[in-house]
Amino acid sequence: MLKVVSFKICPFVQRVTALLEAKQIPYEIEYIRLKEKPEWFLEVSPHGQVPLVITDSGQALFESEALIEYIEEVYPTLNSDRSAEEKAIDRAWSYLASKLYLVQCSAQRSPDKNTLEQRSESLNKAFAKIEKALENQSFFNSSTIGLVDIAWLPLLHRANIIYRCSGYDFLDGYPKMKQWQQNLLATSIAEQSVAEDFDSRFCDFYLSNETYLGQTCSANKSSSNSACVSQSCC
Ligand SMILES: N[C@@H](CCC(=O)N[C@@H](CS)C(=O)NCC(=O)O)C(=O)O
């Protein structure tokens, strides 16, 4: 069985586990602390980063992009009905998502409103582009889930938690993305691709009192804002 070495709130890991979940491939998961990386991990992980996948033969594979390609190659593809051109376009939109993971992390950690707005600028530019590319289908330009959906899932999942807890909507002004987010969340792949305590781990880090979004969340709670109190995420 494949083993995924993970850090609980890493979006690069979630992209990989989301693909495994979408394909219903069984896997084991081992969580490590990035502040104290175990010796065995450092020995097999050239960059010292998660995700790392250890195959049945014991080979360690690294880099989320390479892992996605490996899983696509070895297990039945998600994209059997895509032409070569469509696959190239899908790769390009997937690449855009992976470039945004750390941008979103940094925006979520913003200490104040101005910083959040500045850090959200490149998210907004990218969101405007994908909004334009989205057709009115359940998933990314398809009625079935594909690799672009998997690449964007960590971003859309996290934006949803932030919205539920703080009322701040990274997708405000992007109605097609909002619908896409809802369609993806309805599949349950997002929640299946993370640990049971993901929401609380995520909120501890991104919605603490040190962050602008966390302060918004606390203010919402004390004023009984329904966006926050109806959820137990923060
Ligand atoms: N390019 C890598 C990025 C992975 C990455 O940044 N992982 C972070 C956690 S989200 C990590 O392992 N950080 C620890 C470190 O860089 O020392 C990939 O796509 O797999």
Short mmCIF file of C-alpha atoms and ligand atoms in Angstrom, two decimals:
data_model
loop_
_atom_site.label_atom_id
_atom_site.label_comp_id
_atom_site.label_asym_id
_atom_site.label_seq_id
_atom_site.Cartn_x
_atom_site.Cartn_y
_atom_site.Cartn_z
CA MET A 1 0.00 0.00 0.00
CA LEU A 2 1.23 3.52 -0.74
CA LYS A 3 2.37 5.52 2.26
CA VAL A 4 1.96 9.28 2.26
CA VAL A 5 4.18 11.28 4.58
CA SER A 6 2.24 14.34 5.57
CA PHE A 7 1.95 17.50 7.58
CA LYS A 8 -1.67 18.06 8.57
CA ILE A 9 -2.35 21.45 7.03
CA CYS A 10 -0.11 21.26 3.97
CA PRO A 11 -2.01 22.06 0.74
CA PHE A 12 0.56 20.23 -1.42
CA VAL A 13 -0.16 17.05 0.57
CA GLN A 14 -3.90 17.62 0.25
CA ARG A 15 -3.65 17.76 -3.53
CA VAL A 16 -2.07 14.29 -3.48
CA THR A 17 -4.45 12.76 -0.94
CA ALA A 18 -7.41 14.29 -2.81
CA LEU A 19 -6.33 12.49 -5.97
CA LEU A 20 -5.95 9.21 -4.07
CA GLU A 21 -9.41 9.72 -2.56
CA ALA A 22 -10.95 10.60 -5.93
CA LYS A 23 -9.53 7.39 -7.38
CA GLN A 24 -10.40 5.42 -4.23
CA ILE A 25 -6.84 4.15 -3.86
CA PRO A 26 -6.13 2.92 -0.33
CA TYR A 27 -3.09 4.50 1.35
CA GLU A 28 -1.48 4.82 4.76
CA ILE A 29 -0.58 8.17 6.15
CA GLU A 30 2.18 9.20 8.53
CA TYR A 31 2.24 12.70 9.96
CA ILE A 32 5.53 14.30 10.84
CA ARG A 33 6.45 17.51 12.62
CA LEU A 34 8.17 19.85 10.21
CA LYS A 35 9.94 21.59 13.08
CA GLU A 36 11.49 18.28 14.11
CA LYS A 37 11.82 16.22 10.95
CA PRO A 38 12.65 12.60 11.73
CA GLU A 39 16.04 11.29 10.61
CA TRP A 40 14.48 8.56 8.39
CA PHE A 41 12.49 11.25 6.56
CA LEU A 42 15.54 13.44 5.93
CA GLU A 43 17.42 10.44 4.58
CA VAL A 44 14.83 9.76 1.86
CA SER A 45 13.44 13.24 1.16
CA PRO A 46 15.89 15.25 -0.95
CA HIS A 47 14.21 18.61 -0.17
CA GLY A 48 13.11 17.67 3.35
CA GLN A 49 9.54 18.52 2.32
CA VAL A 50 6.15 16.83 2.39
CA PRO A 51 4.37 15.33 0.56
CA LEU A 52 6.51 12.26 0.21
CA VAL A 53 5.07 8.99 -1.07
CA ILE A 54 6.67 5.64 -0.38
CA THR A 55 5.67 3.06 -2.96
CA ASP A 56 5.13 -0.68 -2.45
CA SER A 57 8.73 -1.29 -3.53
CA GLY A 58 9.97 1.10 -0.84
CA GLN A 59 10.93 3.89 -3.26
CA ALA A 60 10.44 7.39 -1.88
CA LEU A 61 8.87 9.82 -4.37
CA PHE A 62 8.74 13.56 -3.79
CA GLU A 63 7.34 16.82 -5.25
CA SER A 64 3.55 17.00 -5.42
CA GLU A 65 3.51 17.56 -9.19
CA ALA A 66 5.60 14.42 -9.76
CA LEU A 67 3.38 12.49 -7.34
CA ILE A 68 0.23 13.50 -9.22
CA GLU A 69 1.79 12.32 -12.48
CA TYR A 70 2.88 9.05 -10.87
CA ILE A 71 -0.60 8.36 -9.48
CA GLU A 72 -2.15 9.23 -12.83
CA GLU A 73 0.24 6.88 -14.61
CA VAL A 74 0.01 3.90 -12.27
CA TYR A 75 -3.72 3.91 -11.42
CA PRO A 76 -6.73 4.30 -13.74
CA THR A 77 -6.65 7.84 -15.05
CA LEU A 78 -9.17 10.50 -14.09
CA ASN A 79 -8.86 11.99 -17.54
CA SER A 80 -9.51 9.15 -19.94
CA ASP A 81 -11.88 11.24 -22.05
CA ARG A 82 -9.56 14.28 -22.36
CA SER A 83 -7.78 14.99 -25.64
CA ALA A 84 -4.06 15.82 -25.67
CA GLU A 85 -4.94 19.52 -26.04
CA GLU A 86 -7.38 19.39 -23.15
CA LYS A 87 -4.78 17.63 -21.00
CA ALA A 88 -2.23 20.36 -21.79
CA ILE A 89 -4.77 23.03 -20.84
CA ASP A 90 -5.62 21.13 -17.66
CA ARG A 91 -1.92 20.98 -16.70
CA ALA A 92 -1.63 24.73 -17.18
CA TRP A 93 -4.63 25.48 -14.92
CA SER A 94 -3.38 22.97 -12.36
CA TYR A 95 0.03 24.65 -12.35
CA LEU A 96 -1.64 27.97 -11.59
CA ALA A 97 -3.35 26.46 -8.54
CA SER A 98 -0.13 25.01 -7.13
CA LYS A 99 1.59 28.40 -7.51
CA LEU A 100 -1.15 29.88 -5.32
CA TYR A 101 -0.92 27.51 -2.35
CA LEU A 102 1.74 29.45 -0.50
CA VAL A 103 0.21 32.76 -1.55
CA GLN A 104 -3.07 31.73 0.07
CA CYS A 105 -1.25 30.52 3.21
CA SER A 106 0.48 33.86 3.51
CA ALA A 107 -2.75 35.83 2.90
CA GLN A 108 -4.50 33.79 5.59
CA ARG A 109 -1.71 34.63 8.06
CA SER A 110 -1.99 38.39 7.45
CA PRO A 111 -1.77 40.33 10.70
CA ASP A 112 -4.01 43.18 9.51
CA LYS A 113 -6.51 44.20 6.83
CA ASN A 114 -4.03 46.08 4.62
CA THR A 115 -1.65 43.16 4.55
CA LEU A 116 -4.50 40.80 3.73
CA GLU A 117 -5.55 43.01 0.83
CA GLN A 118 -1.99 43.27 -0.50
CA ARG A 119 -1.36 39.55 -0.18
CA SER A 120 -4.70 38.77 -1.83
CA GLU A 121 -3.83 40.71 -4.98
CA SER A 122 -2.18 37.84 -6.81
CA LEU A 123 -4.93 35.49 -5.66
CA ASN A 124 -7.46 37.86 -7.17
CA LYS A 125 -5.60 38.11 -10.46
CA ALA A 126 -5.52 34.32 -10.73
CA PHE A 127 -9.13 33.93 -9.61
CA ALA A 128 -10.28 36.38 -12.30
CA LYS A 129 -8.50 34.24 -14.90
CA ILE A 130 -10.00 30.92 -13.82
CA GLU A 131 -13.44 32.52 -13.39
CA LYS A 132 -13.25 33.42 -17.08
CA ALA A 133 -12.15 29.92 -18.04
CA LEU A 134 -14.90 28.14 -16.09
CA GLU A 135 -17.82 26.92 -18.16
CA ASN A 136 -21.14 26.16 -16.54
CA GLN A 137 -20.43 22.54 -15.70
CA SER A 138 -20.25 20.78 -12.34
CA PHE A 139 -16.47 20.48 -12.38
CA PHE A 140 -13.68 22.14 -14.34
CA ASN A 141 -15.22 22.15 -17.81
CA SER A 142 -16.46 18.61 -17.34
CA SER A 143 -19.32 16.75 -15.71
CA THR A 144 -16.82 14.52 -13.91
CA ILE A 145 -14.02 15.36 -11.54
CA GLY A 146 -10.58 15.83 -13.12
CA LEU A 147 -7.05 16.92 -12.36
CA VAL A 148 -7.78 20.66 -12.41
CA ASP A 149 -10.47 20.12 -9.77
CA ILE A 150 -7.98 18.19 -7.64
CA ALA A 151 -5.34 20.93 -7.96
CA TRP A 152 -7.78 23.68 -6.99
CA LEU A 153 -9.47 21.70 -4.22
CA PRO A 154 -7.06 22.71 -1.40
CA LEU A 155 -7.56 26.41 -2.26
CA LEU A 156 -11.34 26.13 -2.48
CA HIS A 157 -11.64 23.99 0.66
CA ARG A 158 -9.57 26.43 2.72
CA ALA A 159 -11.45 29.45 1.35
CA ASN A 160 -14.66 27.78 2.51
CA ILE A 161 -13.39 27.24 6.07
CA ILE A 162 -12.25 30.86 6.24
CA TYR A 163 -15.64 32.03 4.98
CA ARG A 164 -17.59 29.88 7.44
CA CYS A 165 -15.52 31.06 10.35
CA SER A 166 -14.70 34.68 9.65
CA GLY A 167 -17.25 35.70 7.03
CA TYR A 168 -14.34 36.82 4.82
CA ASP A 169 -14.83 35.47 1.33
CA PHE A 170 -11.76 35.08 -0.87
CA LEU A 171 -14.19 34.16 -3.67
CA ASP A 172 -16.33 37.26 -3.38
CA GLY A 173 -17.06 38.48 -6.91
CA TYR A 174 -16.35 35.11 -8.52
CA PRO A 175 -19.76 33.40 -8.82
CA LYS A 176 -18.59 30.56 -11.05
CA MET A 177 -15.77 29.73 -8.64
CA LYS A 178 -18.28 29.78 -5.76
CA GLN A 179 -20.48 27.28 -7.56
CA TRP A 180 -17.45 25.16 -8.42
CA GLN A 181 -16.38 25.24 -4.75
CA GLN A 182 -19.83 24.04 -3.66
CA ASN A 183 -19.84 21.25 -6.26
CA LEU A 184 -16.40 20.08 -5.16
CA LEU A 185 -17.24 20.20 -1.45
CA ALA A 186 -20.40 18.20 -2.11
CA THR A 187 -18.26 15.26 -3.28
CA SER A 188 -16.74 14.92 0.26
CA ILE A 189 -13.30 14.46 -1.28
CA ALA A 190 -12.11 17.60 0.52
CA GLU A 191 -12.95 16.31 3.99
CA GLN A 192 -11.78 12.77 3.17
CA SER A 193 -8.41 14.09 2.02
CA VAL A 194 -7.51 15.63 5.39
CA ALA A 195 -7.18 14.44 8.98
CA GLU A 196 -10.26 14.41 11.23
CA ASP A 197 -8.92 17.34 13.21
CA PHE A 198 -8.00 19.34 10.11
CA ASP A 199 -10.46 22.18 10.71
CA SER A 200 -9.26 22.78 14.25
CA ARG A 201 -5.56 22.52 13.29
CA PHE A 202 -6.16 24.88 10.38
CA CYS A 203 -8.07 27.36 12.53
CA ASP A 204 -5.46 27.23 15.31
CA PHE A 205 -2.85 28.36 12.84
CA TYR A 206 -4.73 30.69 10.48
CA LEU A 207 -7.51 31.98 12.71
CA SER A 208 -5.60 32.64 15.90
CA ASN A 209 -5.72 36.06 17.52
CA GLU A 210 -2.46 36.86 15.73
CA THR A 211 -4.18 37.02 12.35
CA TYR A 212 -6.62 39.55 10.96
CA LEU A 213 -8.99 36.77 9.91
CA GLY A 214 -8.79 35.24 13.39
CA GLN A 215 -9.63 38.57 14.97
CA THR A 216 -12.59 38.87 12.60
CA CYS A 217 -13.66 35.40 13.64
CA SER A 218 -13.52 36.29 17.35
CA ALA A 219 -15.46 39.50 16.71
CA ASN A 220 -18.10 37.54 14.82
CA LYS A 221 -18.38 35.06 17.67
CA SER A 222 -18.87 37.68 20.32
CA SER A 223 -21.47 39.48 18.19
CA SER A 224 -23.24 36.16 17.49
CA ASN A 225 -22.63 36.44 13.76
CA SER A 226 -24.29 33.38 12.24
CA ALA A 227 -21.40 32.77 9.80
CA CYS A 228 -19.27 31.83 12.78
CA VAL A 229 -21.42 30.55 15.58
CA SER A 230 -23.20 28.03 13.41
CA GLN A 231 -19.89 26.21 12.92
CA SER A 232 -17.56 24.67 15.44
CA CYS A 233 -14.47 25.30 13.38
CA CYS A 234 -12.82 28.07 15.35
N1 LIG B 1 7.36 22.04 -4.24
C1 LIG B 1 6.95 21.20 -3.13
C2 LIG B 1 6.47 22.09 -2.02
C3 LIG B 1 6.06 21.31 -0.78
C4 LIG B 1 6.11 22.17 0.48
O1 LIG B 1 6.35 23.39 0.43
N2 LIG B 1 5.86 21.52 1.64
C5 LIG B 1 6.00 22.21 2.89
C6 LIG B 1 4.79 21.98 3.79
S1 LIG B 1 3.29 22.65 3.09
C7 LIG B 1 7.21 21.64 3.63
O2 LIG B 1 7.45 20.45 3.62
N3 LIG B 1 7.94 22.51 4.31
C8 LIG B 1 9.06 22.14 5.12
C9 LIG B 1 10.36 22.72 4.63
O3 LIG B 1 10.37 23.33 3.52
O4 LIG B 1 11.35 22.58 5.34
C10 LIG B 1 5.87 20.23 -3.60
O5 LIG B 1 5.12 20.60 -4.53
O6 LIG B 1 5.79 19.10 -3.09
#
